[in-house]
Coordinates of C-alpha atoms and ligand atoms in Angstrom, one line a residue:
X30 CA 13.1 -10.9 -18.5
X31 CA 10.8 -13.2 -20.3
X32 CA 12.6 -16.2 -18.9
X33 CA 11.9 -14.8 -15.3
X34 CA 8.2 -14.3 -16.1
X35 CA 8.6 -18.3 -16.9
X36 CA 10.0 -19.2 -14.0
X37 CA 7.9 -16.5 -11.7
X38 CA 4.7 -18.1 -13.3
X39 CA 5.7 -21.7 -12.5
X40 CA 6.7 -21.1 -8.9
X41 CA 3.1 -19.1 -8.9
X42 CA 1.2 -22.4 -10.4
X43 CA 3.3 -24.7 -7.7
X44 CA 2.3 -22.7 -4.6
X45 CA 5.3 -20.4 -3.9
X46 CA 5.4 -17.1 -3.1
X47 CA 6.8 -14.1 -6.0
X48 CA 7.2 -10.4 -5.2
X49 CA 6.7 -7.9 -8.1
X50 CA 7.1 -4.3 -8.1
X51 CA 3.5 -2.5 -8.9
X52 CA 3.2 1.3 -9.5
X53 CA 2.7 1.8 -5.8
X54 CA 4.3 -0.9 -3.6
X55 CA 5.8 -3.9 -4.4
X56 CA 3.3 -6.7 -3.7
X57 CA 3.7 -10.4 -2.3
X58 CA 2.3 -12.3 -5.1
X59 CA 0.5 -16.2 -4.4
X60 CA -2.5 -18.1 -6.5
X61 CA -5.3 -16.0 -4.7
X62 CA -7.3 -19.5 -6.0
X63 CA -5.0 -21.7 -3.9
X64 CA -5.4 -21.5 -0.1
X65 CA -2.6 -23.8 1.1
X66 CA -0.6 -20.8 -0.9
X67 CA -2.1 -17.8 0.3
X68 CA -1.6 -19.0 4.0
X69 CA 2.1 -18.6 2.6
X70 CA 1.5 -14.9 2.4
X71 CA 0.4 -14.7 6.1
X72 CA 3.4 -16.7 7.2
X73 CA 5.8 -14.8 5.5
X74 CA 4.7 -11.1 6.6
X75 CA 3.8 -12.5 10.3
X76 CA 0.1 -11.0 9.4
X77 CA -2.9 -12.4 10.8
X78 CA -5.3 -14.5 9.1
X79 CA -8.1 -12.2 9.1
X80 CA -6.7 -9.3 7.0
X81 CA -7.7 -9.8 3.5
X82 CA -5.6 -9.2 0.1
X83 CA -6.1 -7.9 -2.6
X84 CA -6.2 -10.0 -5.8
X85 CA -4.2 -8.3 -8.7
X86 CA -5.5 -9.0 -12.3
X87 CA -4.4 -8.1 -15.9
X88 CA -7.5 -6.6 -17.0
X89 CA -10.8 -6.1 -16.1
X90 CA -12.3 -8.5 -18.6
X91 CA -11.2 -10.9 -15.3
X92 CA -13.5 -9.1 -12.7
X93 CA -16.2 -11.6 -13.3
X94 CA -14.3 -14.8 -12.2
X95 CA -13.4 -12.7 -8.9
X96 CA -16.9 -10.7 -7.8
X97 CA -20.5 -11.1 -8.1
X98 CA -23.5 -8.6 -8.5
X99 CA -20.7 -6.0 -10.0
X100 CA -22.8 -2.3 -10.3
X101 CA -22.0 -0.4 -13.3
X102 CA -20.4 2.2 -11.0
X103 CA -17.2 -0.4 -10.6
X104 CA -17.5 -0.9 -14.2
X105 CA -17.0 2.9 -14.5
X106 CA -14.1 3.4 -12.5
X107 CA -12.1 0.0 -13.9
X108 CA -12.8 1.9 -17.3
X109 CA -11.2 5.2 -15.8
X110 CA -8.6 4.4 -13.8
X111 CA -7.2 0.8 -14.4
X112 CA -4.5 -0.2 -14.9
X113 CA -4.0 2.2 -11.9
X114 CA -3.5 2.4 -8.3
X115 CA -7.1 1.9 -7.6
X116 CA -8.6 -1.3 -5.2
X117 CA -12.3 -1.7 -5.4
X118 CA -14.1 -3.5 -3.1
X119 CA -16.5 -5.7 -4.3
X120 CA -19.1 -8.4 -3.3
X121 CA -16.9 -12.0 -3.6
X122 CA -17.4 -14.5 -6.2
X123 CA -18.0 -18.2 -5.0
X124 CA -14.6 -19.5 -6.1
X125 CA -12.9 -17.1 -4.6
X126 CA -10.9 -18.7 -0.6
X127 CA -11.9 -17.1 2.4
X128 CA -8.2 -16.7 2.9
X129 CA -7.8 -14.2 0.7
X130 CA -11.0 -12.2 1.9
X131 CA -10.1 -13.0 5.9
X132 CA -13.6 -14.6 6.1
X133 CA -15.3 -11.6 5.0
X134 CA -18.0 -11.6 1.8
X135 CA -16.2 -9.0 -0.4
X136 CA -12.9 -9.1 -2.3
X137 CA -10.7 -6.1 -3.2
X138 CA -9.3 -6.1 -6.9
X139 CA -7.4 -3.9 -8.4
X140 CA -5.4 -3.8 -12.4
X141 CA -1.8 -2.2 -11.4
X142 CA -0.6 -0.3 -13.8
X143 CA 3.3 -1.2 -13.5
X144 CA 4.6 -3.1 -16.7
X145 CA 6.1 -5.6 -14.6
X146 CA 2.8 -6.4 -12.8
X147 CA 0.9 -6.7 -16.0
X148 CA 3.4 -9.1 -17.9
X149 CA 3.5 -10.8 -15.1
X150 CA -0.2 -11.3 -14.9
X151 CA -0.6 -11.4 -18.3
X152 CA 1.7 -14.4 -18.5
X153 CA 0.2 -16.0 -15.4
X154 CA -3.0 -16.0 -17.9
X155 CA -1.4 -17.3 -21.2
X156 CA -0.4 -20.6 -18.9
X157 CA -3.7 -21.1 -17.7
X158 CA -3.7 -19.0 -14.4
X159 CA -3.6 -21.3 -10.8
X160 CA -6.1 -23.5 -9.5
X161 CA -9.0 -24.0 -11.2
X162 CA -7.8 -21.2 -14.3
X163 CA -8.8 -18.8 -12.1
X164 CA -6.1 -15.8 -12.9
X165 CA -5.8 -13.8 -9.8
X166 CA -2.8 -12.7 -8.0
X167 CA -2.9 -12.4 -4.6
X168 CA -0.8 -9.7 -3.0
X169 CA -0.4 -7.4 -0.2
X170 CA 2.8 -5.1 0.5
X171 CA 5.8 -6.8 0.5
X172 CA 6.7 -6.1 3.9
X173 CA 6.5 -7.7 7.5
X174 CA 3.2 -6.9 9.1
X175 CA 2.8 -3.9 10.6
X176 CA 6.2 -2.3 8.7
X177 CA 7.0 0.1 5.9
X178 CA 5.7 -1.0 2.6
X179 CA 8.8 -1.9 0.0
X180 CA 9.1 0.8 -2.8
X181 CA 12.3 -1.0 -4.1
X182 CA 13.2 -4.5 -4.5
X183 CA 16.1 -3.9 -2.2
X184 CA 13.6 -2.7 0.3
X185 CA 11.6 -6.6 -0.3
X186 CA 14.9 -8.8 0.4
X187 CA 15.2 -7.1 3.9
X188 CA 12.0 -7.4 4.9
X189 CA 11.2 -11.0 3.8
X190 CA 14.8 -13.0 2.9
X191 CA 14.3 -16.4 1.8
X192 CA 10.7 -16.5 2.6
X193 CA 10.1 -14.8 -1.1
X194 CA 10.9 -17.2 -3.6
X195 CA 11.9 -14.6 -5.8
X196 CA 12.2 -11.0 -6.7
X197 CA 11.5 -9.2 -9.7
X198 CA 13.1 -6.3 -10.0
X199 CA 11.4 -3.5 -11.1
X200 CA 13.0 -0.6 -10.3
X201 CA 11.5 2.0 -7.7
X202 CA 7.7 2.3 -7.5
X203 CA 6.3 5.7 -8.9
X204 CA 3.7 6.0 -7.1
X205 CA 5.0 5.2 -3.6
X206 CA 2.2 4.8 -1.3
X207 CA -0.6 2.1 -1.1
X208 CA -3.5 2.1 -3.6
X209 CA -6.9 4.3 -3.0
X210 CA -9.5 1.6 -1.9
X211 CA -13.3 2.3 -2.4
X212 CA -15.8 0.1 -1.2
X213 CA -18.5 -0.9 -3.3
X214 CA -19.9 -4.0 -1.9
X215 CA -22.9 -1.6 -0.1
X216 CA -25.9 -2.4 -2.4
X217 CA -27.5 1.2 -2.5
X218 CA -25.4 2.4 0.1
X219 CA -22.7 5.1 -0.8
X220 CA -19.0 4.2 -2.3
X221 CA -17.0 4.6 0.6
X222 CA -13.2 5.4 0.7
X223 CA -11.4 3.1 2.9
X224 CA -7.7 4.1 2.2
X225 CA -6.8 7.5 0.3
X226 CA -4.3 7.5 -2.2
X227 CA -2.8 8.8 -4.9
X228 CA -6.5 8.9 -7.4
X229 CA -8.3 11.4 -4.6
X230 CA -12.2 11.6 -4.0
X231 CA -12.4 14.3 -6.5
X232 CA -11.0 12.1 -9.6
X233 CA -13.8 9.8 -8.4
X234 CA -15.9 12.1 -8.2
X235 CA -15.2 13.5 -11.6
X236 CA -16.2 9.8 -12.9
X237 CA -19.2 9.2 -11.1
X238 CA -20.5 11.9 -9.9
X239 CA -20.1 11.4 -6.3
X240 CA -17.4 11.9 -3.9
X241 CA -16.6 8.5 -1.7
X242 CA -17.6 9.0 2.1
X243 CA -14.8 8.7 4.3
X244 CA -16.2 6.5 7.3
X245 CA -14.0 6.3 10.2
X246 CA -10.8 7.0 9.1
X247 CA -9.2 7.8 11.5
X248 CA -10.6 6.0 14.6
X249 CA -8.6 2.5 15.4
X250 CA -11.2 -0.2 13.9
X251 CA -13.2 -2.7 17.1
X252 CA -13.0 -6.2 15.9
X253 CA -12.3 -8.1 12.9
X254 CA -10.3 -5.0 10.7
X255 CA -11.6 -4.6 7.0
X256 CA -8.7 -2.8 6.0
X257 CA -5.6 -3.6 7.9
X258 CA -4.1 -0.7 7.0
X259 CA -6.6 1.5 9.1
X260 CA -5.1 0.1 12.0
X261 CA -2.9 2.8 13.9
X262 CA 0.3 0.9 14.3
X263 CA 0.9 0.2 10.6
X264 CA 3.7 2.0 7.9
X265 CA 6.1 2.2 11.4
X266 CA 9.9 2.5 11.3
X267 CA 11.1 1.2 14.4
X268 CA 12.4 4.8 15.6
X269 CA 9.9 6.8 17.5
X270 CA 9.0 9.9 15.1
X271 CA 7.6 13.3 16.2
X272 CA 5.8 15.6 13.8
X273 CA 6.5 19.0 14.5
X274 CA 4.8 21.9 12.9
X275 CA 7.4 24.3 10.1
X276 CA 7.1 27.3 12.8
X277 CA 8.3 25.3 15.6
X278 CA 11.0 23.7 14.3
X279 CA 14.1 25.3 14.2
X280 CA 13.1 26.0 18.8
X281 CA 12.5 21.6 18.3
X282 CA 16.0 21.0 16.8
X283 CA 17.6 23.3 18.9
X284 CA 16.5 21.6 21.8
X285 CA 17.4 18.5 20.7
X286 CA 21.0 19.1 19.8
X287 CA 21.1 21.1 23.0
X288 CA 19.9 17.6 24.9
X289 CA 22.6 15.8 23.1
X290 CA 19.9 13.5 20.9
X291 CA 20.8 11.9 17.7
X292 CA 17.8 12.4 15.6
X293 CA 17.0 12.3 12.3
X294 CA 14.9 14.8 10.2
X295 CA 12.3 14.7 6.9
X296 CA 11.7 17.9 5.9
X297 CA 10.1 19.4 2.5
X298 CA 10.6 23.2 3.2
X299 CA 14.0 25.0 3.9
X300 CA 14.1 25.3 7.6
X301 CA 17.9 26.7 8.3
X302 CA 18.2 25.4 11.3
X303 CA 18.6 21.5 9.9
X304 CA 22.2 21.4 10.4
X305 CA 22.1 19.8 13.7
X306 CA 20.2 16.5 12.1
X307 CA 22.5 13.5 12.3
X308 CA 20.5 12.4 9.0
X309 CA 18.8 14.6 6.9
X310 CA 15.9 14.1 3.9
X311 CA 15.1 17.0 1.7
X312 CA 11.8 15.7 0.2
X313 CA 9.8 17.2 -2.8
X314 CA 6.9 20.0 -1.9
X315 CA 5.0 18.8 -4.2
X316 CA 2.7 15.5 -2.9
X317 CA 3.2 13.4 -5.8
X318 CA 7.0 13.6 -5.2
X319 CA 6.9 13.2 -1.4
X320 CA 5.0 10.6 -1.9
X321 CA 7.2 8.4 -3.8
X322 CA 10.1 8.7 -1.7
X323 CA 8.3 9.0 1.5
X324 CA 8.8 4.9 2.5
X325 CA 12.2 5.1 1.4
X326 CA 12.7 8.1 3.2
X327 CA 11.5 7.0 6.5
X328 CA 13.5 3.2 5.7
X329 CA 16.6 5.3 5.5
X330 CA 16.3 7.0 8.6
X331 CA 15.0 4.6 10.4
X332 CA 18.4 2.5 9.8
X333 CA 20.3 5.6 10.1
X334 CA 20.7 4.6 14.1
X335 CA 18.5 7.8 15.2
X336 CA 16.9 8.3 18.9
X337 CA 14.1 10.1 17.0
X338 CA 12.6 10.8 13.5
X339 CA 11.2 14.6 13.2
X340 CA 9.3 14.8 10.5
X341 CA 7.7 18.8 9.3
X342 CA 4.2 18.8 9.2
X343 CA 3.1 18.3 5.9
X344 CA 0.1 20.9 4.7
X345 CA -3.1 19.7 5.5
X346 CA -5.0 20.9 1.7
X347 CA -6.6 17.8 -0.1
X348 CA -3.6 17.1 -2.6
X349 CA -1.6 16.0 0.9
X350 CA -4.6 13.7 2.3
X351 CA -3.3 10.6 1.7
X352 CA 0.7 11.3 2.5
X353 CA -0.6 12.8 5.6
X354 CA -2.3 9.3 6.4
X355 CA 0.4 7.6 6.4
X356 CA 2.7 9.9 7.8
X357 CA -0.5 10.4 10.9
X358 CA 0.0 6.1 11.2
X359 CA 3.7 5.9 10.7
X360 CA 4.0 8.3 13.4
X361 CA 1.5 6.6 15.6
X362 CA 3.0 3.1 14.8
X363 CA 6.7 4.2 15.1
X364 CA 9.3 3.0 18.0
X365 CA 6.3 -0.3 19.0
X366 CA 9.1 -2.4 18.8
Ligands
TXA28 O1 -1.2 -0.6 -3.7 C1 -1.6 -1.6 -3.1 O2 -2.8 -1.7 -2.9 C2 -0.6 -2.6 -2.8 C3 -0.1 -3.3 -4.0 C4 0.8 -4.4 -3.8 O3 -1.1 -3.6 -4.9 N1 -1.2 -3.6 -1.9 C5 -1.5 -3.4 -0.6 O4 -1.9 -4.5 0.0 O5 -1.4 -2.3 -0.1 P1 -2.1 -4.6 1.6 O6 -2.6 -6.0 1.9 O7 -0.9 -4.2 2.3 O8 -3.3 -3.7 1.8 C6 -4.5 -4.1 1.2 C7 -5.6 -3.5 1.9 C8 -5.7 -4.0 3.3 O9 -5.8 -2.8 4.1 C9 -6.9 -4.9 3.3 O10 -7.5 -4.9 4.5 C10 -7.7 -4.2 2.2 O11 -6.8 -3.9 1.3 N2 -8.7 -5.2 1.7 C11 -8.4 -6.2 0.9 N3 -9.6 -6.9 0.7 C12 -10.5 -6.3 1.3 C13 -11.9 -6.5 1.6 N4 -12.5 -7.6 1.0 N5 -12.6 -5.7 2.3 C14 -12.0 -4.6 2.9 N6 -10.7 -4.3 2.7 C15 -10.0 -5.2 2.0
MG29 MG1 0.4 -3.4 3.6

């Protein structure tokens, strides 16, 4: 592997683009000091310019190169939960391209805790970084804009071909869905949670005391987006899907075999009546589980040739928040295209 690291890091320092698995998603790596390479990132996911990345870094002895007037609290959560799947939003540094903030002030950096990410990053590092020695990578998901995020490196290839110069393979994610971000570029203003994920608002507060605000969530964002991912039509399969509460399945199904419909079906309970799917996923009850195969779930059925996803609505308790965000968009998103 240590050869690939070699090569990933030179095509890094030369401007090309390198997917790498992280604990969540796997990301679409670039010099976040080089613009000419980050506009590579946009190209290849068909994203628009104004969406910013996040920059990935090996530790947080790095924050400083990246973000300005850091408060303590970010010092607090980078000590608790980094490496981890944890993006904090933070006021930019100087040297740090517009292109990778899409114009904004802030910059969202997170340490991901997969051991392919970090000795990747770590390596990036030893050879001096990109431009300037600045050691940032920029990534979002690996995936076409506005698509499921890759959880394998299977999952990348699809989505992006030849536009990746390469792949490292890192098995399947364990997290499985998108980092928690929490903006803390507010000066006295409260930490806000712009994406949940799998460290919840409790685990935050449990560090500093206070739970993140949840602004907006889930109303469609006017303007310039600060977090792409808050935008309904995002995390879609191309299949329209249908969420359809446990009790009411089984009368659902029915009706669809009934109506001659080739559907597919995600469920996490034992319904009996799941026979008639064309393409069935049993997922975990537990949300840690159902969240890691969740992407690779809806992928699956998605190319399975279905009319329809139905998906069982997932419980609506705490521990589910964030699979139930991105089951709400993926739903919202779905069949667009
Ligand atoms: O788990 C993750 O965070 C994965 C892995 C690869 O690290 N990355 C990821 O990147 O999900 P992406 O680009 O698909 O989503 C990053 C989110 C976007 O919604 C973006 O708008 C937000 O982070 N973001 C990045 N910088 C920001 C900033 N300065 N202000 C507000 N939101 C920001
Ligand atoms: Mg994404």
């Amino acid at each position: 592997m240590s050869l690939e690291y070699d090569l990933a890091v030179k095509l890094l320092q030369s401007g090309e683009l390198v997917a790498f698995p992280t604990e969540t998603v796997y990301g679409l790596g670039a010099d976040a000091a080089n613009p000419d390479a980050v506009a590579r990132i946009f190209a290849a996911k068909g994203r628009p310019a104004n969406h910013p990345v996040i920059v990935h870094l090996a530790g947080a002895g790095q924050l400083d190169q990246w973000a300005r007037d850091i408060p303590p609290v970010a010092w607090e959560l980078a000590e608790a939960f980094w490496p981890g799947p944890l993006t904090l939003i933070l006021k930019r540094a100087p040297a740090v391209p517009l292109a990778v903030t899409g114009g904004q002030d802030t910059v969202g950096v997170r340490v991901p805790a997969h051991p392919v990410a970090l000795d990747l990053l770590r390596a990036y590092a030893e050879a001096g970084g990109g431009r300037g020695g600045l050691c940032g990578i920029a990534a979002p998901s690996a995936n076409r804009f506005g698509r499921i995020s890759p959880t394998d490196a299977a999952h990348v290839r699809d989505e992006l071909g030849d536009a990746v110069a390469l792949v490292l393979d890192g098995g399947r994610c364990p997290v499985g869905i998108e980092s928690t971000i929490i903006d803390l570029s507010n000066d006295n203003g409260p930490l806000r949670l712009l994406r949940p994920g799998h460290i919840t608002p409790e685990q935050i507060r449990g560090v500093v005391g206070v739970a993140p605000e949840s602004p907006g969530l889930r109303k469609p964002q006017q303007g310039t987006p600060r977090v792409s991912g808050s935008l309904d039509a995002h995390y879609a399969p191309r299949t329209p899907m249908r969420v359809v509460d446990t009790a009411q399945l089984r009368e659902t199904l029915a009706a669809l075999s009934a109506a001659g419909k080739r559907f597919g079906l995600l469920v996490y309970s034992s319904p009996d009546s799941s026979a008639s799917a064309h393409s069935l996923r049993q997922m975990p009850n537990d949300p840690e589980g159902y969240a890691r195969e969740l992407y690779a779930a809806l992928r699956d059925l998605d190319a399975a040739g279905n009319e329809l996803i139905v998906v069982e609505r997932i419980p609506e308790s705490p521990a589910w928040a964030a699979v139930n965000d991105r089951l709400r968009r993926a739903a919202c998103g779905a069949g667009n295209s």
